[in-house]
Coordinates of C-alpha atoms (C1' of nucleotides) in Angstrom, one line a residue:
Chain A
M22 CA -14.7 12.1 23.2
D23 CA -16.4 8.7 22.8
N24 CA -19.3 10.5 21.2
K25 CA -16.9 12.4 19.0
E26 CA -15.3 9.2 17.8
I27 CA -18.7 7.6 17.0
Q28 CA -19.7 10.7 15.0
T29 CA -16.4 10.7 13.2
Q30 CA -16.7 7.1 12.2
R31 CA -20.3 7.7 11.1
M32 CA -19.2 10.5 8.9
K33 CA -16.4 8.4 7.4
G34 CA -18.9 5.7 6.8
Y35 CA -21.1 8.0 4.7
F36 CA -18.2 8.9 2.4
I37 CA -17.0 5.3 2.3
Q38 CA -20.5 4.0 1.5
A39 CA -20.8 6.6 -1.3
A40 CA -17.4 5.7 -2.7
K41 CA -18.3 2.0 -2.7
E42 CA -21.5 2.6 -4.6
L43 CA -19.7 4.6 -7.2
I44 CA -16.9 2.0 -7.5
K45 CA -19.3 -0.9 -7.9
G46 CA -21.6 1.0 -10.2
E47 CA -19.6 3.2 -12.4
G48 CA -16.0 2.1 -11.8
L49 CA -13.1 3.8 -10.2
K50 CA -12.8 6.5 -12.8
S51 CA -16.1 7.9 -11.7
V52 CA -15.0 8.4 -8.1
S53 CA -14.0 12.1 -7.6
T54 CA -14.1 14.3 -4.5
R55 CA -17.2 16.0 -6.0
S56 CA -19.1 12.8 -6.9
V57 CA -18.5 11.1 -3.6
A58 CA -19.4 14.1 -1.6
E59 CA -22.5 14.8 -3.5
R60 CA -23.7 11.2 -3.0
A61 CA -22.8 11.4 0.7
G62 CA -24.8 14.7 1.0
Y63 CA -21.8 16.9 1.8
S64 CA -19.5 19.4 0.2
Y65 CA -16.4 18.1 -1.5
A66 CA -14.2 19.9 1.0
T67 CA -15.8 18.2 4.0
L68 CA -14.2 15.0 2.8
Y69 CA -10.8 16.4 3.8
N70 CA -11.9 16.7 7.4
Y71 CA -12.1 12.9 7.5
F72 CA -9.6 11.6 5.0
K73 CA -6.0 12.7 4.2
D74 CA -6.9 12.7 0.5
L75 CA -9.1 10.9 -2.0
N76 CA -6.7 8.0 -2.3
D77 CA -7.0 7.5 1.5
L78 CA -10.8 7.3 1.2
I79 CA -10.7 4.9 -1.7
F80 CA -8.4 2.4 0.0
E81 CA -10.6 2.5 3.1
C82 CA -13.1 0.6 0.9
V83 CA -10.9 -2.4 0.6
K84 CA -11.9 -4.0 3.8
D85 CA -15.6 -3.6 3.1
F86 CA -15.3 -5.1 -0.3
Q87 CA -13.3 -8.0 1.0
A88 CA -16.1 -8.7 3.6
E89 CA -18.6 -8.4 0.8
C90 CA -16.7 -10.7 -1.5
E91 CA -16.3 -13.2 1.3
V92 CA -20.1 -13.3 1.8
F93 CA -20.5 -13.7 -2.0
V94 CA -18.0 -16.6 -2.1
N95 CA -19.6 -18.3 0.9
S96 CA -23.1 -18.1 -0.5
K97 CA -21.8 -19.6 -3.8
T98 CA -19.9 -22.5 -2.3
K99 CA -21.7 -23.4 0.9
K100 CA -23.2 -26.5 -0.4
I101 CA -20.1 -28.0 -1.9
T102 CA -18.4 -30.8 0.0
N103 CA -15.0 -30.0 1.5
G104 CA -11.8 -30.7 -0.4
K105 CA -10.3 -29.8 -3.7
E106 CA -13.7 -29.3 -5.4
K107 CA -14.6 -26.7 -2.8
I108 CA -11.3 -24.9 -3.3
K109 CA -11.9 -24.7 -7.0
A110 CA -15.4 -23.4 -6.4
I111 CA -14.0 -20.8 -4.0
I112 CA -11.5 -19.6 -6.5
S113 CA -14.1 -19.5 -9.2
A114 CA -16.4 -17.4 -7.1
Y115 CA -13.6 -15.1 -6.1
V116 CA -12.7 -14.4 -9.7
H117 CA -16.4 -13.9 -10.6
Y118 CA -16.8 -11.3 -7.9
F119 CA -14.1 -9.2 -9.5
I120 CA -15.5 -9.7 -13.0
E121 CA -19.0 -8.7 -11.8
Y122 CA -17.6 -5.6 -10.2
P123 CA -14.6 -4.5 -12.3
G124 CA -14.3 -1.4 -10.2
T125 CA -13.3 -3.5 -7.2
F126 CA -10.7 -5.2 -9.4
E127 CA -9.2 -1.8 -10.3
L128 CA -9.2 -0.8 -6.7
F129 CA -7.6 -4.0 -5.4
F130 CA -4.9 -4.5 -8.1
L131 CA -4.6 -1.5 -10.4
E132 CA -5.0 1.7 -8.4
R133 CA -1.7 3.2 -7.4
M134 CA -1.3 3.4 -3.6
R135 CA 0.2 6.9 -2.9
G136 CA 1.4 7.8 0.5
I137 CA 2.9 5.3 3.0
G138 CA 0.2 5.5 5.7
N139 CA -1.5 2.1 5.8
K140 CA 0.0 1.1 2.5
K141 CA 1.8 -1.9 3.8
T142 CA -1.1 -3.4 5.7
T143 CA -3.6 -2.8 2.9
S144 CA -1.4 -4.3 0.2
E145 CA -0.8 -7.3 2.4
L146 CA -4.5 -7.6 3.0
I147 CA -5.0 -7.7 -0.8
Y148 CA -2.1 -10.0 -1.4
T149 CA -3.2 -12.7 1.0
F150 CA -7.0 -12.4 0.4
L151 CA -7.4 -15.5 -1.8
D152 CA -5.2 -17.5 0.5
R153 CA -7.4 -16.6 3.4
L154 CA -10.6 -17.5 1.6
C155 CA -9.2 -21.0 1.0
E156 CA -7.3 -21.4 4.3
E157 CA -9.9 -23.6 5.9
Q158 CA -10.2 -26.0 2.9
W159 CA -6.4 -26.3 2.6
Q160 CA -6.3 -27.3 6.3
Y161 CA -9.0 -29.9 5.6
C162 CA -6.9 -31.3 2.7
I163 CA -3.8 -31.5 4.9
N164 CA -5.7 -33.1 7.8
E165 CA -7.4 -35.6 5.5
N166 CA -4.1 -36.5 3.8
I167 CA -5.4 -35.4 0.5
I168 CA -2.3 -33.3 -0.3
Y169 CA 1.1 -33.1 1.3
T170 CA 1.7 -30.0 3.4
E171 CA 4.7 -28.9 1.4
K172 CA 2.8 -29.3 -1.9
V173 CA -0.1 -27.1 -0.5
Q174 CA 2.2 -24.2 -0.1
K175 CA 3.5 -24.5 -3.6
I176 CA 0.0 -24.7 -5.0
R177 CA -1.2 -21.7 -3.1
T178 CA 1.6 -19.5 -4.3
Q179 CA 1.1 -20.8 -7.9
L180 CA -2.6 -20.1 -7.7
R181 CA -2.1 -16.6 -6.3
F182 CA -0.1 -15.5 -9.3
T183 CA -1.9 -17.4 -12.0
I184 CA -5.3 -16.1 -11.0
M185 CA -4.0 -12.6 -10.8
G186 CA -2.4 -12.8 -14.2
M187 CA -5.5 -14.2 -15.8
L188 CA -7.7 -11.6 -14.2
L189 CA -5.4 -8.8 -15.3
F190 CA -5.2 -9.9 -18.9
Y191 CA -9.0 -10.4 -19.1
E192 CA -10.1 -7.3 -17.4
N193 CA -7.5 -4.9 -18.7
R194 CA -6.4 -6.3 -22.0
L195 CA -9.5 -8.4 -23.1
Q196 CA -7.5 -11.5 -23.5
P197 CA -9.2 -13.9 -24.0
D198 CA -11.6 -11.7 -25.8
N199 CA -14.8 -13.3 -24.6
Y200 CA -16.2 -14.7 -21.3
N201 CA -16.6 -18.3 -22.4
D202 CA -13.0 -18.7 -23.5
F203 CA -11.9 -17.0 -20.3
A204 CA -14.0 -19.3 -18.1
T205 CA -12.8 -22.5 -19.7
L206 CA -9.2 -21.3 -19.6
L207 CA -9.6 -20.4 -15.9
N208 CA -11.0 -23.9 -15.1
N209 CA -8.1 -25.5 -17.1
Q210 CA -5.5 -23.6 -15.2
I211 CA -7.0 -24.2 -11.8
D212 CA -7.3 -27.9 -12.6
N213 CA -3.7 -28.1 -13.8
I214 CA -2.4 -26.5 -10.7
I215 CA -4.5 -28.4 -8.2
E216 CA -4.5 -31.6 -10.2
Chain B
M9 CA 1.8 13.2 -50.9
D10 CA 4.7 10.8 -50.2
N11 CA 6.6 13.8 -48.8
K12 CA 3.5 14.6 -46.7
E13 CA 3.5 11.1 -45.3
I14 CA 7.1 11.2 -44.4
Q15 CA 6.6 14.5 -42.7
T16 CA 3.6 13.3 -40.8
Q17 CA 5.5 10.2 -39.6
R18 CA 8.4 12.4 -38.6
M19 CA 6.1 14.6 -36.5
K20 CA 4.5 11.6 -34.9
G21 CA 7.9 10.4 -34.1
Y22 CA 8.9 13.5 -32.2
F23 CA 5.9 13.2 -30.0
I24 CA 6.4 9.5 -29.5
Q25 CA 10.0 10.0 -28.6
A26 CA 9.1 12.6 -26.1
A27 CA 6.4 10.4 -24.6
K28 CA 8.8 7.5 -24.4
E29 CA 11.4 9.5 -22.5
L30 CA 8.8 10.7 -20.0
I31 CA 7.5 7.2 -19.5
K32 CA 10.9 5.7 -18.9
G33 CA 12.1 8.5 -16.8
E34 CA 9.3 9.8 -14.7
G35 CA 6.6 7.3 -15.3
L36 CA 3.2 7.3 -16.9
K37 CA 1.7 9.8 -14.5
S38 CA 4.1 12.5 -15.8
V39 CA 2.9 12.2 -19.3
S40 CA 0.5 15.0 -20.2
T41 CA -0.3 16.7 -23.4
R42 CA 1.6 19.7 -22.1
S43 CA 4.7 17.8 -20.9
V44 CA 5.0 15.7 -24.1
A45 CA 4.5 18.7 -26.4
E46 CA 7.0 20.8 -24.5
R47 CA 9.6 18.1 -24.8
A48 CA 8.8 17.7 -28.5
G49 CA 9.1 21.4 -29.1
Y50 CA 5.5 22.0 -30.0
S51 CA 2.3 23.3 -28.5
Y52 CA 0.0 20.9 -26.7
A53 CA -2.7 21.4 -29.3
T54 CA -0.4 20.4 -32.2
L55 CA -0.5 16.9 -30.8
Y56 CA -4.1 16.6 -31.8
N57 CA -3.2 17.0 -35.4
Y58 CA -1.3 13.7 -35.3
F59 CA -3.1 11.7 -32.6
K60 CA -6.7 11.1 -31.8
D61 CA -6.0 11.8 -28.2
L62 CA -3.4 11.4 -25.5
N63 CA -4.2 7.7 -25.0
D64 CA -3.6 7.1 -28.7
L65 CA -0.2 8.6 -28.5
I66 CA 0.7 6.7 -25.4
F67 CA -0.2 3.3 -26.9
E68 CA 1.8 4.1 -30.0
C69 CA 4.8 3.7 -27.7
V70 CA 4.2 0.0 -27.1
K71 CA 5.8 -1.2 -30.3
D72 CA 8.9 0.8 -29.7
F73 CA 9.2 -0.4 -26.1
Q74 CA 8.8 -4.0 -27.2
A75 CA 11.6 -3.6 -29.7
E76 CA 13.8 -2.0 -27.1
C77 CA 12.9 -4.7 -24.6
E78 CA 13.8 -7.4 -27.2
V79 CA 17.2 -5.8 -27.7
F80 CA 17.7 -5.7 -23.9
V81 CA 16.7 -9.4 -23.6
N82 CA 18.9 -10.5 -26.5
S83 CA 21.9 -8.6 -25.1
K84 CA 21.5 -10.3 -21.7
T85 CA 21.0 -13.8 -23.0
K86 CA 23.1 -14.0 -26.2
K87 CA 25.8 -16.2 -24.6
I88 CA 23.6 -18.7 -23.0
T89 CA 23.3 -22.1 -24.7
N90 CA 19.9 -23.0 -26.2
G91 CA 17.3 -24.8 -24.2
K92 CA 15.6 -24.5 -20.9
E93 CA 18.3 -22.4 -19.3
K94 CA 18.1 -19.9 -22.1
I95 CA 14.3 -19.7 -21.7
K96 CA 14.7 -19.0 -18.0
A97 CA 17.2 -16.3 -18.8
I98 CA 14.9 -14.7 -21.3
I99 CA 12.1 -14.6 -18.9
S100 CA 14.3 -13.2 -16.2
A101 CA 15.6 -10.4 -18.5
Y102 CA 12.0 -9.7 -19.6
V103 CA 10.9 -9.2 -16.0
H104 CA 13.9 -7.1 -15.2
Y105 CA 13.2 -4.7 -18.1
F106 CA 9.8 -3.9 -16.6
I107 CA 11.3 -3.5 -13.2
E108 CA 14.0 -1.2 -14.5
Y109 CA 11.4 0.9 -16.2
P110 CA 8.2 0.8 -14.2
G111 CA 6.6 3.2 -16.6
T112 CA 6.7 0.6 -19.3
F113 CA 5.0 -1.8 -17.0
E114 CA 2.2 0.6 -16.3
L115 CA 1.8 1.2 -20.0
F116 CA 1.7 -2.4 -21.0
F117 CA -0.5 -3.8 -18.3
L118 CA -2.1 -1.2 -16.1
E119 CA -3.1 1.7 -18.4
R120 CA -6.7 1.6 -19.5
M121 CA -7.1 1.4 -23.2
R122 CA -9.9 3.8 -24.1
G123 CA -11.3 3.8 -27.6
I124 CA -11.5 0.8 -29.9
G125 CA -9.1 1.9 -32.6
N126 CA -6.2 -0.5 -32.5
K127 CA -7.1 -1.7 -29.1
K128 CA -7.4 -5.3 -30.1
T129 CA -4.2 -5.6 -32.0
T130 CA -2.2 -3.7 -29.3
S131 CA -3.5 -5.8 -26.5
E132 CA -2.8 -8.9 -28.4
L133 CA 0.7 -7.6 -29.0
I134 CA 1.2 -7.2 -25.3
Y135 CA -0.5 -10.5 -24.5
T136 CA 1.8 -12.6 -26.7
F137 CA 5.0 -10.7 -26.2
L138 CA 6.7 -13.0 -23.7
D139 CA 5.6 -16.0 -25.9
R140 CA 7.2 -14.4 -28.9
L141 CA 10.5 -13.7 -27.1
C142 CA 10.7 -17.4 -26.2
E143 CA 9.3 -18.8 -29.4
E144 CA 12.6 -19.8 -30.9
Q145 CA 13.8 -21.6 -27.8
W146 CA 10.6 -23.5 -27.4
Q147 CA 11.0 -24.7 -31.0
Y148 CA 14.5 -25.8 -30.1
C149 CA 13.2 -27.7 -27.1
I150 CA 10.6 -29.5 -29.2
N151 CA 13.0 -30.3 -32.1
E152 CA 15.6 -31.6 -29.7
N153 CA 12.9 -33.7 -27.9
I154 CA 13.6 -31.9 -24.6
I155 CA 9.9 -31.4 -23.9
Y156 CA 6.8 -32.8 -25.5
T157 CA 4.9 -30.4 -27.8
E158 CA 1.7 -30.5 -25.8
K159 CA 3.6 -29.8 -22.6
V160 CA 5.2 -26.8 -24.1
Q161 CA 1.9 -25.2 -24.7
K162 CA 0.8 -25.8 -21.2
I163 CA 4.0 -24.4 -19.8
R164 CA 3.8 -21.3 -21.9
T165 CA 0.3 -20.4 -20.8
Q166 CA 1.2 -21.1 -17.2
L167 CA 4.3 -18.8 -17.5
R168 CA 2.4 -16.0 -19.1
F169 CA 0.0 -15.7 -16.2
T170 CA 2.4 -16.4 -13.4
I171 CA 4.9 -13.9 -14.5
M172 CA 2.2 -11.3 -15.0
G173 CA 0.8 -11.9 -11.5
M174 CA 4.2 -11.7 -9.9
L175 CA 5.0 -8.5 -11.7
L176 CA 1.7 -7.0 -10.7
F177 CA 2.0 -7.8 -7.1
Y178 CA 5.6 -6.6 -6.9
E179 CA 5.3 -3.4 -8.8
N180 CA 1.8 -2.3 -7.7
R181 CA 1.5 -3.8 -4.2
L182 CA 5.1 -4.2 -3.1
Q183 CA 4.7 -7.9 -2.4
P184 CA 7.2 -9.3 -1.8
D185 CA 8.4 -6.1 -0.2
N186 CA 12.1 -6.2 -1.3
Y187 CA 13.9 -7.1 -4.5
N188 CA 15.8 -10.1 -3.2
D189 CA 12.8 -11.9 -2.0
F190 CA 11.1 -11.2 -5.3
A191 CA 14.0 -12.4 -7.4
T192 CA 14.3 -15.7 -5.5
L193 CA 10.5 -16.2 -5.6
L194 CA 10.6 -15.5 -9.4
N195 CA 13.3 -18.1 -9.9
N196 CA 11.5 -20.6 -7.9
Q197 CA 8.3 -20.2 -9.8
I198 CA 10.0 -20.4 -13.2
D199 CA 11.9 -23.5 -12.1
N200 CA 8.7 -25.1 -10.8
I201 CA 6.8 -24.5 -14.1
I202 CA 9.6 -25.4 -16.5
E203 CA 11.0 -28.2 -14.2
Chain C
dC14 C1' -30.7 31.7 28.5
dA15 C1' -27.0 34.3 26.0
dA16 C1' -22.5 35.2 24.6
dA17 C1' -17.9 33.4 23.6
dG18 C1' -15.1 29.9 21.8
dA19 C1' -14.3 25.7 19.4
dT20 C1' -15.7 22.6 15.7
dA21 C1' -17.2 21.4 11.5
dA22 C1' -19.0 22.5 6.8
dT23 C1' -19.2 25.4 2.8
dT24 C1' -17.8 28.5 -0.7
dA25 C1' -14.0 30.5 -3.3
dA26 C1' -9.9 30.0 -5.3
dC27 C1' -5.9 27.8 -7.5
dA28 C1' -3.3 24.7 -10.3
dT29 C1' -3.3 20.9 -13.4
dT30 C1' -5.3 18.3 -16.8
dG31 C1' -7.6 16.8 -21.6
dT32 C1' -9.8 18.6 -25.3
dT33 C1' -11.8 21.9 -28.8
dA34 C1' -12.6 26.2 -31.2
dA35 C1' -10.9 30.4 -32.9
dT36 C1' -6.9 32.6 -34.7
dA37 C1' -2.6 33.1 -36.7
dT38 C1' 1.2 31.6 -39.6
dA39 C1' 3.7 29.2 -43.2
dG40 C1' 4.1 27.0 -47.7
dC41 C1' 2.7 27.0 -52.1
dA42 C1' 0.0 27.6 -56.6
dA43 C1' -1.7 31.0 -59.9
Chain D
dT29 C1' 1.9 39.4 -55.1
dT30 C1' -2.2 37.2 -53.8
dG31 C1' -5.2 33.8 -52.3
dC32 C1' -5.7 29.0 -50.7
dT33 C1' -4.6 25.2 -47.9
dA34 C1' -2.3 22.9 -44.3
dT35 C1' -0.5 23.4 -40.0
dA36 C1' 0.6 25.5 -35.5
dT37 C1' -0.7 28.4 -31.6
dT38 C1' -3.4 30.8 -28.3
dA39 C1' -7.6 31.1 -25.8
dA40 C1' -11.0 28.9 -23.6
dC41 C1' -13.8 25.3 -21.2
dA42 C1' -14.9 21.8 -18.1
dA43 C1' -13.3 18.5 -14.7
dT44 C1' -10.4 17.4 -11.1
dG45 C1' -7.6 17.4 -6.4
dT46 C1' -6.5 20.3 -2.9
dT47 C1' -6.2 24.4 0.3
dA48 C1' -7.6 28.9 2.4
dA49 C1' -11.0 31.9 3.8
dT50 C1' -15.5 32.2 5.4
dT51 C1' -19.9 30.6 7.6
dA52 C1' -22.6 28.0 10.2
dT53 C1' -23.3 25.0 14.1
dC54 C1' -22.5 23.2 18.5
dT55 C1' -20.7 23.4 23.3
dT56 C1' -19.5 25.4 27.3
dT57 C1' -19.8 28.6 30.7
dG58 C1' -21.2 33.0 33.0

DNA sequence: CAAAGATAATTAACATTGTTAATATAGCAA
DNA sequence: TTGCTATATTAACAATGTTAATTATCTTTG
């Protein structure tokens, strides 16, 4: 039964890997039972031996993408000195990950979560992701007396929603309608909130 | 040919009305060529004589819903005296419209706009909607020297994204996971931004 | 090792959807 | 009445999610 578990996880992994590639490459709309299964090297019905339904499979990708995004953010911000500037850089990298892979943006924020299985935990994972990426730096700011503890909480909440709103308008409604305007607006907003 | 135009508009109106009812009642997912046409009293193929595709029809509902939302907001805020408090009330009513009719939220912010027909103008209509609802009151605040002109612009931008982010997390990711928490968080955020 | 039983994978099938082509119908001009 | 044009409908197709029926594969045991 231990072997069984290993094999099951391996099989799930094949489908998840295939789904991730499709999401990053072609976007969420290209993910279907058939397309995933074909890429994984199995029949579309086999998928249902390992996942409740397609939605279930799709949301299993969230953790993987978060890990990937975290690596991306770290690689882009490693050299920056601790404090506000690093936080700004982290946020910037976070946003750019979703812009580079719009499919992950759709998955994280747009795709409807049907079913109540791990809905709660997954949505919480998404909700708190940016906060977690910055956690260490906020602690640094508090410890170094750069910002008051209470103010930090305010800023974090403010950031969570602002970044989300900007991303949504840019990715889904093309507002602002070009990348440069978006980037400068983003920097302005971050600066305004963090000061 | 004037008659022709009237008739065409009337036909489009039947389909639009049907789509609107479905969106408000059952949500966007329940809107299909078949369901709309049945409700309008025509065959599903007839729809294609009046709209490029289903997406086209769906986005023609945006203007109607905005008008409806504006009426809703006005009726809820008519009695409030001009100034900051009225702006807060307008925003609150705006948010509550989308919470009362989640289908309209999906349409305005989540639904993918395929095709480039009136994409730009429609997305701009959506992007600027909250701003337009508050326009008169911001003018009032400026004229009465309640807030500096430059600060108003900052606040409006900030509000646009924050409200959007909150709505997205609440409607799509159930964060916060109950209405009361959401409502108080919303008020906090609005107060923080407007002061 | 071979047969039986369990497990997993595949094919077939169904219902739903968006969309288009072929067909029918209605309105109207001559 | 008879054509012609505009409009509406039915038929059909391809893609999709999902389930049931059928095979293939693996495991266990005699």
